[in-house]
Amino acid sequence: MGWSAKDIPDQTGRVAVVTGANSGIGFHTACELARHGARVLLACRSERRGQEAATRMRAEAPGARVAFRRLDLGDLASVRAFAADLSDEDRLDLLINNANTRAARSASVEGGGGRRAGVMALPYARTADGFETQFGVNHLGHFALTGLLLPKLLATPDARVVTVSSGMHALANIDPGDLNSERSYRRWIAYGRSKTANLLFVHELARRLAEAGSPLVVAASHPGYADTNLQTAGPAMEGRRLAARLAKAANRVVAQPPSGGALPTLYAATAPGVAPDDFYGPHWPGLRGSPAKSWRASWTLNDAAAERLWAASEQLTGVRYEGLGAATA
């Protein structure tokens, strides 16, 4: 009986961007922020699914102020267009880097069929810009988006950035010599590395903001074991029907609902006392339950590794956080 969505402070007057808000954890994160008064921009790749999600949110939370904005984190041109489109917003209070999804490109997926799926342990694929999909979407897309939106966040009092990682970051540290898994590809290792990259990004951004004397809070979260399409996407794409059925069965027995998986993100985004570089997840035992401070692998707090990843990310995306002022692209 710990912290729940009922404990979210009033968000009236605040503007939030939630990536991947059309389903799963992202949907529930966006819906609860809107239910508590925020105006929420649903940053989704598919307009149809984004508009459908907006309709569902208005039904679940009457009076919810939500709007679809197109964003494909697997395409840096789309990221830049999204950021430019937000120029008409006079403030940005919350950026929730949640998205873990995109359409697999049939031409570059081994055995793939171009189906939409969650990005977790998928067959090898590349983004529109040639990056390995899990690293490109989960880390580089959000790195670029945050940099391009940073001036608006810095100009808004009490703003926060929350990046959704995973307990699966413990599977692997990043390989600075093979960020795009070009030498070898093991799907779960690649996923773990992309989630480690999320935490290193938060760690380095928090350090740079502190050095600049900025009050902007950047934190991280993970959903524990939540019942979403992430567990079944890889097996389904490859036609491994038994594995997909087993994953669905495990979800029914062990997983918490996606509304529960959203709570650590909502806590990091809205609760008082959240500090830069905090990492929240479910309290029992990192799989389900109310939000609590989460364990993280020691390598996600390595200053040298975080700085190297930052430099590589700037080079790969072309987005530079110059002086933590206006990012250039």
PDB file of C-alpha atoms in Angstrom, residues 7-312:
ATOM      1  CA  ASP A   7      -0.769  10.437  -4.939  1.00  0.00           C
ATOM      2  CA  ILE A   8       0.214  12.295  -8.115  1.00  0.00           C
ATOM      3  CA  PRO A   9       0.215  16.025  -7.333  1.00  0.00           C
ATOM      4  CA  ASP A  10      -2.004  18.372  -9.329  1.00  0.00           C
ATOM      5  CA  GLN A  11      -0.469  18.839 -12.772  1.00  0.00           C
ATOM      6  CA  THR A  12      -2.757  21.645 -13.957  1.00  0.00           C
ATOM      7  CA  GLY A  13      -0.920  24.092 -16.218  1.00  0.00           C
ATOM      8  CA  ARG A  14       1.921  21.695 -16.930  1.00  0.00           C
ATOM      9  CA  VAL A  15       2.818  20.421 -20.407  1.00  0.00           C
ATOM     10  CA  ALA A  16       4.193  16.903 -20.847  1.00  0.00           C
ATOM     11  CA  VAL A  17       5.609  14.955 -23.786  1.00  0.00           C
ATOM     12  CA  VAL A  18       5.390  11.156 -23.499  1.00  0.00           C
ATOM     13  CA  THR A  19       7.078   9.108 -26.199  1.00  0.00           C
ATOM     14  CA  GLY A  20       5.442   5.819 -27.133  1.00  0.00           C
ATOM     15  CA  ALA A  21       2.194   6.890 -25.464  1.00  0.00           C
ATOM     16  CA  ASN A  22      -0.146   4.849 -27.640  1.00  0.00           C
ATOM     17  CA  SER A  23       0.074   1.597 -25.649  1.00  0.00           C
ATOM     18  CA  GLY A  24       1.356  -0.164 -22.559  1.00  0.00           C
ATOM     19  CA  ILE A  25       3.299   1.763 -19.953  1.00  0.00           C
ATOM     20  CA  GLY A  26       3.441   4.902 -22.086  1.00  0.00           C
ATOM     21  CA  PHE A  27      -0.339   4.972 -22.446  1.00  0.00           C
ATOM     22  CA  HIS A  28      -0.907   4.701 -18.697  1.00  0.00           C
ATOM     23  CA  THR A  29       1.795   7.271 -17.936  1.00  0.00           C
ATOM     24  CA  ALA A  30       0.219   9.785 -20.323  1.00  0.00           C
ATOM     25  CA  CYS A  31      -3.324   9.016 -19.169  1.00  0.00           C
ATOM     26  CA  GLU A  32      -2.534   9.568 -15.479  1.00  0.00           C
ATOM     27  CA  LEU A  33      -0.690  12.822 -16.163  1.00  0.00           C
ATOM     28  CA  ALA A  34      -3.708  14.032 -18.147  1.00  0.00           C
ATOM     29  CA  ARG A  35      -6.123  12.806 -15.459  1.00  0.00           C
ATOM     30  CA  HIS A  36      -4.274  15.005 -12.976  1.00  0.00           C
ATOM     31  CA  GLY A  37      -4.497  18.111 -15.124  1.00  0.00           C
ATOM     32  CA  ALA A  38      -1.470  18.136 -17.440  1.00  0.00           C
ATOM     33  CA  ARG A  39      -1.760  18.797 -21.138  1.00  0.00           C
ATOM     34  CA  VAL A  40      -0.069  15.774 -22.681  1.00  0.00           C
ATOM     35  CA  LEU A  41       1.433  15.449 -26.145  1.00  0.00           C
ATOM     36  CA  LEU A  42       1.377  11.843 -27.300  1.00  0.00           C
ATOM     37  CA  ALA A  43       4.598  11.359 -29.255  1.00  0.00           C
ATOM     38  CA  CYS A  44       3.898   8.263 -31.375  1.00  0.00           C
ATOM     39  CA  ARG A  45       5.046   6.935 -34.720  1.00  0.00           C
ATOM     40  CA  SER A  46       1.606   5.852 -35.942  1.00  0.00           C
ATOM     41  CA  GLU A  47      -1.009   8.581 -36.301  1.00  0.00           C
ATOM     42  CA  ARG A  48      -3.847   6.060 -36.298  1.00  0.00           C
ATOM     43  CA  ARG A  49      -2.742   4.410 -33.078  1.00  0.00           C
ATOM     44  CA  GLY A  50      -1.864   7.746 -31.516  1.00  0.00           C
ATOM     45  CA  GLN A  51      -5.290   9.183 -32.261  1.00  0.00           C
ATOM     46  CA  GLU A  52      -6.958   6.001 -31.009  1.00  0.00           C
ATOM     47  CA  ALA A  53      -4.985   6.298 -27.763  1.00  0.00           C
ATOM     48  CA  ALA A  54      -6.082   9.926 -27.383  1.00  0.00           C
ATOM     49  CA  THR A  55      -9.711   8.870 -27.792  1.00  0.00           C
ATOM     50  CA  ARG A  56      -9.317   6.134 -25.169  1.00  0.00           C
ATOM     51  CA  MET A  57      -7.683   8.556 -22.727  1.00  0.00           C
ATOM     52  CA  ARG A  58     -10.527  11.041 -23.077  1.00  0.00           C
ATOM     53  CA  ALA A  59     -12.966   8.222 -22.355  1.00  0.00           C
ATOM     54  CA  GLU A  60     -11.027   7.021 -19.305  1.00  0.00           C
ATOM     55  CA  ALA A  61     -10.262  10.506 -17.980  1.00  0.00           C
ATOM     56  CA  PRO A  62     -13.064  12.902 -18.999  1.00  0.00           C
ATOM     57  CA  GLY A  63     -11.669  16.336 -19.687  1.00  0.00           C
ATOM     58  CA  ALA A  64      -8.195  14.985 -20.452  1.00  0.00           C
ATOM     59  CA  ARG A  65      -6.214  17.401 -22.611  1.00  0.00           C
ATOM     60  CA  VAL A  66      -4.221  15.159 -24.935  1.00  0.00           C
ATOM     61  CA  ALA A  67      -3.004  15.595 -28.496  1.00  0.00           C
ATOM     62  CA  PHE A  68      -1.124  13.398 -30.964  1.00  0.00           C
ATOM     63  CA  ARG A  69       2.239  14.513 -32.373  1.00  0.00           C
ATOM     64  CA  ARG A  70       4.097  12.267 -34.806  1.00  0.00           C
ATOM     65  CA  LEU A  71       7.520  11.004 -33.732  1.00  0.00           C
ATOM     66  CA  ASP A  72       9.594   8.107 -35.052  1.00  0.00           C
ATOM     67  CA  LEU A  73      12.631   7.688 -32.803  1.00  0.00           C
ATOM     68  CA  GLY A  74      14.172   5.410 -35.400  1.00  0.00           C
ATOM     69  CA  ASP A  75      14.474   8.341 -37.815  1.00  0.00           C
ATOM     70  CA  LEU A  76      16.490  11.392 -36.749  1.00  0.00           C
ATOM     71  CA  ALA A  77      14.749  13.527 -39.370  1.00  0.00           C
ATOM     72  CA  SER A  78      11.468  12.761 -37.597  1.00  0.00           C
ATOM     73  CA  VAL A  79      13.030  13.653 -34.236  1.00  0.00           C
ATOM     74  CA  ARG A  80      14.147  17.029 -35.581  1.00  0.00           C
ATOM     75  CA  ALA A  81      10.734  17.664 -37.145  1.00  0.00           C
ATOM     76  CA  PHE A  82       9.012  16.830 -33.869  1.00  0.00           C
ATOM     77  CA  ALA A  83      11.237  19.207 -31.915  1.00  0.00           C
ATOM     78  CA  ALA A  84      10.667  21.981 -34.463  1.00  0.00           C
ATOM     79  CA  ASP A  85       6.917  21.384 -34.243  1.00  0.00           C
ATOM     80  CA  LEU A  86       7.062  22.095 -30.504  1.00  0.00           C
ATOM     81  CA  SER A  87       8.303  25.618 -31.115  1.00  0.00           C
ATOM     82  CA  ASP A  88       4.731  26.842 -30.665  1.00  0.00           C
ATOM     83  CA  GLU A  89       4.669  25.572 -27.065  1.00  0.00           C
ATOM     84  CA  ASP A  90       5.484  28.247 -24.510  1.00  0.00           C
ATOM     85  CA  ARG A  91       6.703  25.705 -21.957  1.00  0.00           C
ATOM     86  CA  LEU A  92       7.678  22.070 -21.467  1.00  0.00           C
ATOM     87  CA  ASP A  93       7.473  20.747 -17.917  1.00  0.00           C
ATOM     88  CA  LEU A  94       7.920  17.010 -18.424  1.00  0.00           C
ATOM     89  CA  LEU A  95       9.715  14.935 -21.023  1.00  0.00           C
ATOM     90  CA  ILE A  96       9.095  11.218 -20.558  1.00  0.00           C
ATOM     91  CA  ASN A  97      11.509   9.201 -22.700  1.00  0.00           C
ATOM     92  CA  ASN A  98       9.424   6.043 -22.615  1.00  0.00           C
ATOM     93  CA  ALA A  99       9.153   4.709 -26.163  1.00  0.00           C
ATOM     94  CA  ASN A 100      10.510   1.263 -26.811  1.00  0.00           C
ATOM     95  CA  THR A 101       8.759   0.686 -30.127  1.00  0.00           C
ATOM     96  CA  ARG A 102       8.956   1.171 -33.844  1.00  0.00           C
ATOM     97  CA  ALA A 103       8.137  -0.701 -37.046  1.00  0.00           C
ATOM     98  CA  ALA A 104      10.738  -3.278 -37.983  1.00  0.00           C
ATOM     99  CA  ARG A 105      11.896  -2.638 -41.543  1.00  0.00           C
ATOM    100  CA  SER A 106      11.335  -5.803 -43.545  1.00  0.00           C
ATOM    101  CA  ALA A 107      14.291  -5.152 -45.815  1.00  0.00           C
ATOM    102  CA  SER A 108      16.749  -5.186 -42.924  1.00  0.00           C
ATOM    103  CA  VAL A 109      15.249  -7.678 -40.473  1.00  0.00           C
ATOM    104  CA  GLU A 110      16.580 -11.193 -40.717  1.00  0.00           C
ATOM    105  CA  GLY A 111      13.441 -13.259 -41.285  1.00  0.00           C
ATOM    106  CA  GLY A 112      11.241 -10.249 -40.476  1.00  0.00           C
ATOM    107  CA  GLY A 113       8.005  -9.238 -42.095  1.00  0.00           C
ATOM    108  CA  GLY A 114       7.918  -5.520 -41.371  1.00  0.00           C
ATOM    109  CA  ARG A 115       5.497  -5.964 -38.468  1.00  0.00           C
ATOM    110  CA  ARG A 116       5.132  -3.466 -35.662  1.00  0.00           C
ATOM    111  CA  ALA A 117       6.548  -4.701 -32.392  1.00  0.00           C
ATOM    112  CA  GLY A 118       8.135  -3.720 -29.122  1.00  0.00           C
ATOM    113  CA  VAL A 119      11.883  -3.289 -29.295  1.00  0.00           C
ATOM    114  CA  MET A 120      13.202  -5.925 -26.911  1.00  0.00           C
ATOM    115  CA  ALA A 121      15.484  -8.752 -27.998  1.00  0.00           C
ATOM    116  CA  LEU A 122      14.448  -8.487 -31.630  1.00  0.00           C
ATOM    117  CA  PRO A 123      16.136  -9.938 -34.712  1.00  0.00           C
ATOM    118  CA  TYR A 124      18.896  -7.716 -36.042  1.00  0.00           C
ATOM    119  CA  ALA A 125      17.639  -4.588 -37.776  1.00  0.00           C
ATOM    120  CA  ARG A 126      18.752  -1.032 -38.481  1.00  0.00           C
ATOM    121  CA  THR A 127      17.042   2.311 -38.095  1.00  0.00           C
ATOM    122  CA  ALA A 128      16.507   4.758 -40.953  1.00  0.00           C
ATOM    123  CA  ASP A 129      19.912   6.256 -40.090  1.00  0.00           C
ATOM    124  CA  GLY A 130      21.697   2.895 -40.062  1.00  0.00           C
ATOM    125  CA  PHE A 131      21.948   2.330 -36.304  1.00  0.00           C
ATOM    126  CA  GLU A 132      21.259  -1.045 -34.688  1.00  0.00           C
ATOM    127  CA  THR A 133      17.566  -0.800 -33.840  1.00  0.00           C
ATOM    128  CA  GLN A 134      17.588  -1.276 -30.083  1.00  0.00           C
ATOM    129  CA  PHE A 135      20.503   1.100 -29.517  1.00  0.00           C
ATOM    130  CA  GLY A 136      19.198   3.562 -32.109  1.00  0.00           C
ATOM    131  CA  VAL A 137      15.631   3.778 -30.813  1.00  0.00           C
ATOM    132  CA  ASN A 138      16.088   3.249 -27.088  1.00  0.00           C
ATOM    133  CA  HIS A 139      19.123   5.493 -26.670  1.00  0.00           C
ATOM    134  CA  LEU A 140      20.121   7.604 -29.671  1.00  0.00           C
ATOM    135  CA  GLY A 141      16.588   8.726 -30.561  1.00  0.00           C
ATOM    136  CA  HIS A 142      15.932   9.878 -27.004  1.00  0.00           C
ATOM    137  CA  PHE A 143      19.403  11.439 -26.711  1.00  0.00           C
ATOM    138  CA  ALA A 144      18.676  13.570 -29.782  1.00  0.00           C
ATOM    139  CA  LEU A 145      15.135  14.412 -28.687  1.00  0.00           C
ATOM    140  CA  THR A 146      16.213  15.514 -25.212  1.00  0.00           C
ATOM    141  CA  GLY A 147      18.990  17.683 -26.615  1.00  0.00           C
ATOM    142  CA  LEU A 148      16.702  19.410 -29.084  1.00  0.00           C
ATOM    143  CA  LEU A 149      14.052  20.068 -26.418  1.00  0.00           C
ATOM    144  CA  LEU A 150      16.528  21.047 -23.708  1.00  0.00           C
ATOM    145  CA  PRO A 151      16.263  24.849 -24.181  1.00  0.00           C
ATOM    146  CA  LYS A 152      12.503  24.693 -23.561  1.00  0.00           C
ATOM    147  CA  LEU A 153      13.007  22.447 -20.521  1.00  0.00           C
ATOM    148  CA  LEU A 154      15.690  24.726 -19.078  1.00  0.00           C
ATOM    149  CA  ALA A 155      13.380  27.713 -19.476  1.00  0.00           C
ATOM    150  CA  THR A 156      10.527  26.052 -17.559  1.00  0.00           C
ATOM    151  CA  PRO A 157      10.675  26.141 -13.737  1.00  0.00           C
ATOM    152  CA  ASP A 158      10.582  22.762 -11.976  1.00  0.00           C
ATOM    153  CA  ALA A 159      10.878  20.820 -15.247  1.00  0.00           C
ATOM    154  CA  ARG A 160      11.923  17.170 -15.265  1.00  0.00           C
ATOM    155  CA  VAL A 161      13.167  14.561 -17.722  1.00  0.00           C
ATOM    156  CA  VAL A 162      12.496  10.889 -17.009  1.00  0.00           C
ATOM    157  CA  THR A 163      14.096   8.167 -19.125  1.00  0.00           C
ATOM    158  CA  VAL A 164      12.696   4.651 -18.897  1.00  0.00           C
ATOM    159  CA  SER A 165      15.401   1.996 -18.631  1.00  0.00           C
ATOM    160  CA  SER A 166      14.978  -1.625 -17.532  1.00  0.00           C
ATOM    161  CA  GLY A 167      16.196  -4.037 -14.908  1.00  0.00           C
ATOM    162  CA  MET A 168      17.559  -5.914 -17.917  1.00  0.00           C
ATOM    163  CA  HIS A 169      20.334  -3.321 -18.142  1.00  0.00           C
ATOM    164  CA  ALA A 170      22.149  -5.736 -15.809  1.00  0.00           C
ATOM    165  CA  LEU A 171      22.633  -8.112 -18.743  1.00  0.00           C
ATOM    166  CA  ALA A 172      25.436  -6.079 -20.264  1.00  0.00           C
ATOM    167  CA  ASN A 173      27.571  -2.993 -20.128  1.00  0.00           C
ATOM    168  CA  ILE A 174      27.974  -1.045 -23.360  1.00  0.00           C
ATOM    169  CA  ASP A 175      30.803  -1.973 -25.704  1.00  0.00           C
ATOM    170  CA  PRO A 176      32.333   1.379 -26.701  1.00  0.00           C
ATOM    171  CA  GLY A 177      34.063  -0.268 -29.644  1.00  0.00           C
ATOM    172  CA  ASP A 178      30.887  -1.828 -31.031  1.00  0.00           C
ATOM    173  CA  LEU A 179      27.938   0.391 -30.095  1.00  0.00           C
ATOM    174  CA  ASN A 180      25.951  -0.746 -33.133  1.00  0.00           C
ATOM    175  CA  SER A 181      26.661  -4.468 -32.650  1.00  0.00           C
ATOM    176  CA  GLU A 182      28.388  -4.666 -36.023  1.00  0.00           C
ATOM    177  CA  ARG A 183      30.951  -7.287 -34.937  1.00  0.00           C
ATOM    178  CA  SER A 184      28.397  -9.566 -33.321  1.00  0.00           C
ATOM    179  CA  TYR A 185      24.738  -9.446 -32.380  1.00  0.00           C
ATOM    180  CA  ARG A 186      23.051 -11.195 -29.490  1.00  0.00           C
ATOM    181  CA  ARG A 187      19.564  -9.837 -29.085  1.00  0.00           C
ATOM    182  CA  TRP A 188      19.331  -9.857 -25.294  1.00  0.00           C
ATOM    183  CA  ILE A 189      22.828  -8.458 -24.867  1.00  0.00           C
ATOM    184  CA  ALA A 190      21.997  -5.681 -27.337  1.00  0.00           C
ATOM    185  CA  TYR A 191      18.822  -4.884 -25.422  1.00  0.00           C
ATOM    186  CA  GLY A 192      20.694  -4.797 -22.112  1.00  0.00           C
ATOM    187  CA  ARG A 193      23.313  -2.495 -23.613  1.00  0.00           C
ATOM    188  CA  SER A 194      20.643  -0.102 -24.882  1.00  0.00           C
ATOM    189  CA  LYS A 195      19.137   0.066 -21.385  1.00  0.00           C
ATOM    190  CA  THR A 196      22.568   0.588 -19.830  1.00  0.00           C
ATOM    191  CA  ALA A 197      23.006   3.429 -22.324  1.00  0.00           C
ATOM    192  CA  ASN A 198      19.790   4.999 -20.989  1.00  0.00           C
ATOM    193  CA  LEU A 199      21.207   5.053 -17.464  1.00  0.00           C
ATOM    194  CA  LEU A 200      24.617   6.340 -18.545  1.00  0.00           C
ATOM    195  CA  PHE A 201      22.857   9.115 -20.460  1.00  0.00           C
ATOM    196  CA  VAL A 202      20.880  10.147 -17.371  1.00  0.00           C
ATOM    197  CA  HIS A 203      24.021   9.981 -15.229  1.00  0.00           C
ATOM    198  CA  GLU A 204      26.038  12.201 -17.558  1.00  0.00           C
ATOM    199  CA  LEU A 205      23.227  14.672 -18.215  1.00  0.00           C
ATOM    200  CA  ALA A 206      22.647  15.037 -14.465  1.00  0.00           C
ATOM    201  CA  ARG A 207      26.369  15.694 -13.972  1.00  0.00           C
ATOM    202  CA  ARG A 208      26.475  18.327 -16.694  1.00  0.00           C
ATOM    203  CA  LEU A 209      23.354  20.069 -15.424  1.00  0.00           C
ATOM    204  CA  ALA A 210      24.806  20.198 -11.898  1.00  0.00           C
ATOM    205  CA  GLU A 211      28.046  21.609 -13.272  1.00  0.00           C
ATOM    206  CA  ALA A 212      26.059  24.304 -15.072  1.00  0.00           C
ATOM    207  CA  GLY A 213      24.054  25.100 -11.936  1.00  0.00           C
ATOM    208  CA  SER A 214      20.767  24.097 -13.553  1.00  0.00           C
ATOM    209  CA  PRO A 215      17.807  22.998 -11.372  1.00  0.00           C
ATOM    210  CA  LEU A 216      16.444  20.718 -14.111  1.00  0.00           C
ATOM    211  CA  VAL A 217      15.957  17.226 -12.637  1.00  0.00           C
ATOM    212  CA  VAL A 218      16.750  14.218 -14.811  1.00  0.00           C
ATOM    213  CA  ALA A 219      15.953  10.776 -13.420  1.00  0.00           C
ATOM    214  CA  ALA A 220      15.348   7.232 -14.616  1.00  0.00           C
ATOM    215  CA  SER A 221      12.801   4.510 -13.988  1.00  0.00           C
ATOM    216  CA  HIS A 222      11.996   0.953 -14.927  1.00  0.00           C
ATOM    217  CA  PRO A 223       8.650  -0.867 -14.897  1.00  0.00           C
ATOM    218  CA  GLY A 224       9.745  -4.171 -13.418  1.00  0.00           C
ATOM    219  CA  TYR A 225       7.895  -7.065 -15.019  1.00  0.00           C
ATOM    220  CA  ALA A 226       4.856  -5.500 -16.660  1.00  0.00           C
ATOM    221  CA  ASP A 227       2.378  -7.191 -18.965  1.00  0.00           C
ATOM    222  CA  THR A 228       3.090  -5.507 -22.309  1.00  0.00           C
ATOM    223  CA  ASN A 229       3.868  -6.680 -25.848  1.00  0.00           C
ATOM    224  CA  LEU A 230       7.624  -6.425 -25.269  1.00  0.00           C
ATOM    225  CA  GLN A 231       8.015 -10.015 -24.081  1.00  0.00           C
ATOM    226  CA  THR A 232       6.211 -11.513 -27.073  1.00  0.00           C
ATOM    227  CA  ALA A 233       7.399  -9.253 -29.906  1.00  0.00           C
ATOM    228  CA  GLY A 234      10.661 -10.995 -30.773  1.00  0.00           C
ATOM    229  CA  PRO A 235       9.279 -14.565 -30.816  1.00  0.00           C
ATOM    230  CA  ALA A 236       6.223 -13.450 -32.793  1.00  0.00           C
ATOM    231  CA  MET A 237       8.348 -11.707 -35.442  1.00  0.00           C
ATOM    232  CA  GLU A 238      10.401 -14.853 -35.940  1.00  0.00           C
ATOM    233  CA  GLY A 239       7.445 -17.238 -35.976  1.00  0.00           C
ATOM    234  CA  ARG A 240       8.469 -18.925 -32.694  1.00  0.00           C
ATOM    235  CA  ARG A 241       4.903 -19.570 -31.662  1.00  0.00           C
ATOM    236  CA  LEU A 242       5.647 -21.722 -28.623  1.00  0.00           C
ATOM    237  CA  ALA A 243       8.006 -19.088 -27.184  1.00  0.00           C
ATOM    238  CA  ALA A 244       5.389 -16.391 -27.779  1.00  0.00           C
ATOM    239  CA  ARG A 245       2.711 -18.485 -26.025  1.00  0.00           C
ATOM    240  CA  LEU A 246       5.008 -19.165 -23.070  1.00  0.00           C
ATOM    241  CA  ALA A 247       5.779 -15.450 -22.774  1.00  0.00           C
ATOM    242  CA  LYS A 248       2.063 -14.648 -22.755  1.00  0.00           C
ATOM    243  CA  ALA A 249       1.462 -17.270 -20.070  1.00  0.00           C
ATOM    244  CA  ALA A 250       4.280 -15.867 -17.928  1.00  0.00           C
ATOM    245  CA  ASN A 251       2.786 -12.398 -18.299  1.00  0.00           C
ATOM    246  CA  ARG A 252      -0.564 -13.630 -17.001  1.00  0.00           C
ATOM    247  CA  VAL A 253       0.963 -15.370 -13.993  1.00  0.00           C
ATOM    248  CA  VAL A 254       3.865 -13.156 -12.918  1.00  0.00           C
ATOM    249  CA  ALA A 255       3.574  -9.710 -14.463  1.00  0.00           C
ATOM    250  CA  GLN A 256       1.841  -6.703 -13.010  1.00  0.00           C
ATOM    251  CA  PRO A 257      -0.533  -4.737 -15.253  1.00  0.00           C
ATOM    252  CA  PRO A 258       0.955  -1.932 -17.361  1.00  0.00           C
ATOM    253  CA  SER A 259      -0.761   0.598 -15.096  1.00  0.00           C
ATOM    254  CA  GLY A 260       1.435  -0.726 -12.270  1.00  0.00           C
ATOM    255  CA  GLY A 261       4.494  -0.690 -14.505  1.00  0.00           C
ATOM    256  CA  ALA A 262       3.902   3.014 -15.152  1.00  0.00           C
ATOM    257  CA  LEU A 263       4.049   3.964 -11.464  1.00  0.00           C
ATOM    258  CA  PRO A 264       7.870   4.273 -11.153  1.00  0.00           C
ATOM    259  CA  THR A 265       7.884   6.643 -14.134  1.00  0.00           C
ATOM    260  CA  LEU A 266       5.005   8.672 -12.709  1.00  0.00           C
ATOM    261  CA  TYR A 267       6.771   8.839  -9.356  1.00  0.00           C
ATOM    262  CA  ALA A 268      10.029  10.049 -10.928  1.00  0.00           C
ATOM    263  CA  ALA A 269       8.064  12.621 -12.945  1.00  0.00           C
ATOM    264  CA  THR A 270       5.861  14.061 -10.219  1.00  0.00           C
ATOM    265  CA  ALA A 271       6.749  13.072  -6.652  1.00  0.00           C
ATOM    266  CA  PRO A 272       8.512  15.561  -4.374  1.00  0.00           C
ATOM    267  CA  GLY A 273      12.077  14.821  -3.383  1.00  0.00           C
ATOM    268  CA  VAL A 274      13.204  13.161  -6.609  1.00  0.00           C
ATOM    269  CA  ALA A 275      16.894  13.960  -7.083  1.00  0.00           C
ATOM    270  CA  PRO A 276      19.042  14.078 -10.226  1.00  0.00           C
ATOM    271  CA  ASP A 277      20.183  10.624 -11.390  1.00  0.00           C
ATOM    272  CA  ASP A 278      17.704   8.789  -9.141  1.00  0.00           C
ATOM    273  CA  PHE A 279      16.512   5.432 -10.472  1.00  0.00           C
ATOM    274  CA  TYR A 280      13.099   4.067  -9.482  1.00  0.00           C
ATOM    275  CA  GLY A 281      11.420   0.714  -9.992  1.00  0.00           C
ATOM    276  CA  PRO A 282       8.874  -1.546  -8.290  1.00  0.00           C
ATOM    277  CA  HIS A 283       9.800  -2.381  -4.706  1.00  0.00           C
ATOM    278  CA  TRP A 284       9.182  -6.178  -4.760  1.00  0.00           C
ATOM    279  CA  PRO A 285      11.802  -7.462  -5.667  1.00  0.00           C
ATOM    280  CA  GLY A 286      12.322  -5.065  -8.508  1.00  0.00           C
ATOM    281  CA  LEU A 287       9.484  -6.766 -10.406  1.00  0.00           C
ATOM    282  CA  ARG A 288       6.180  -5.414  -9.111  1.00  0.00           C
ATOM    283  CA  GLY A 289       4.655  -3.188  -6.455  1.00  0.00           C
ATOM    284  CA  SER A 290       4.790   0.483  -5.537  1.00  0.00           C
ATOM    285  CA  PRO A 291       7.771   2.632  -6.591  1.00  0.00           C
ATOM    286  CA  ALA A 292      11.040   2.616  -4.670  1.00  0.00           C
ATOM    287  CA  LYS A 293      14.694   3.417  -5.275  1.00  0.00           C
ATOM    288  CA  SER A 294      16.086   0.717  -7.536  1.00  0.00           C
ATOM    289  CA  TRP A 295      19.373  -1.142  -7.604  1.00  0.00           C
ATOM    290  CA  ARG A 296      21.539  -0.386 -10.628  1.00  0.00           C
ATOM    291  CA  ALA A 297      24.711  -1.942 -11.966  1.00  0.00           C
ATOM    292  CA  SER A 298      27.883  -0.148 -10.932  1.00  0.00           C
ATOM    293  CA  TRP A 299      28.881   0.418 -14.557  1.00  0.00           C
ATOM    294  CA  THR A 300      25.897   2.759 -15.027  1.00  0.00           C
ATOM    295  CA  LEU A 301      27.565   5.186 -12.591  1.00  0.00           C
ATOM    296  CA  ASN A 302      30.941   5.185 -14.335  1.00  0.00           C
ATOM    297  CA  ASP A 303      31.794   8.803 -15.178  1.00  0.00           C
ATOM    298  CA  ALA A 304      34.374   7.955 -17.840  1.00  0.00           C
ATOM    299  CA  ALA A 305      32.058   5.512 -19.637  1.00  0.00           C
ATOM    300  CA  ALA A 306      29.183   7.999 -19.511  1.00  0.00           C
ATOM    301  CA  GLU A 307      31.345  10.740 -20.990  1.00  0.00           C
ATOM    302  CA  ARG A 308      32.579   8.462 -23.788  1.00  0.00           C
ATOM    303  CA  LEU A 309      29.041   7.406 -24.663  1.00  0.00           C
ATOM    304  CA  TRP A 310      27.939  11.045 -24.652  1.00  0.00           C
ATOM    305  CA  ALA A 311      30.676  12.033 -27.100  1.00  0.00           C
ATOM    306  CA  ALA A 312      29.826   9.101 -29.375  1.00  0.00           C
TER     307      ALA A 312
END
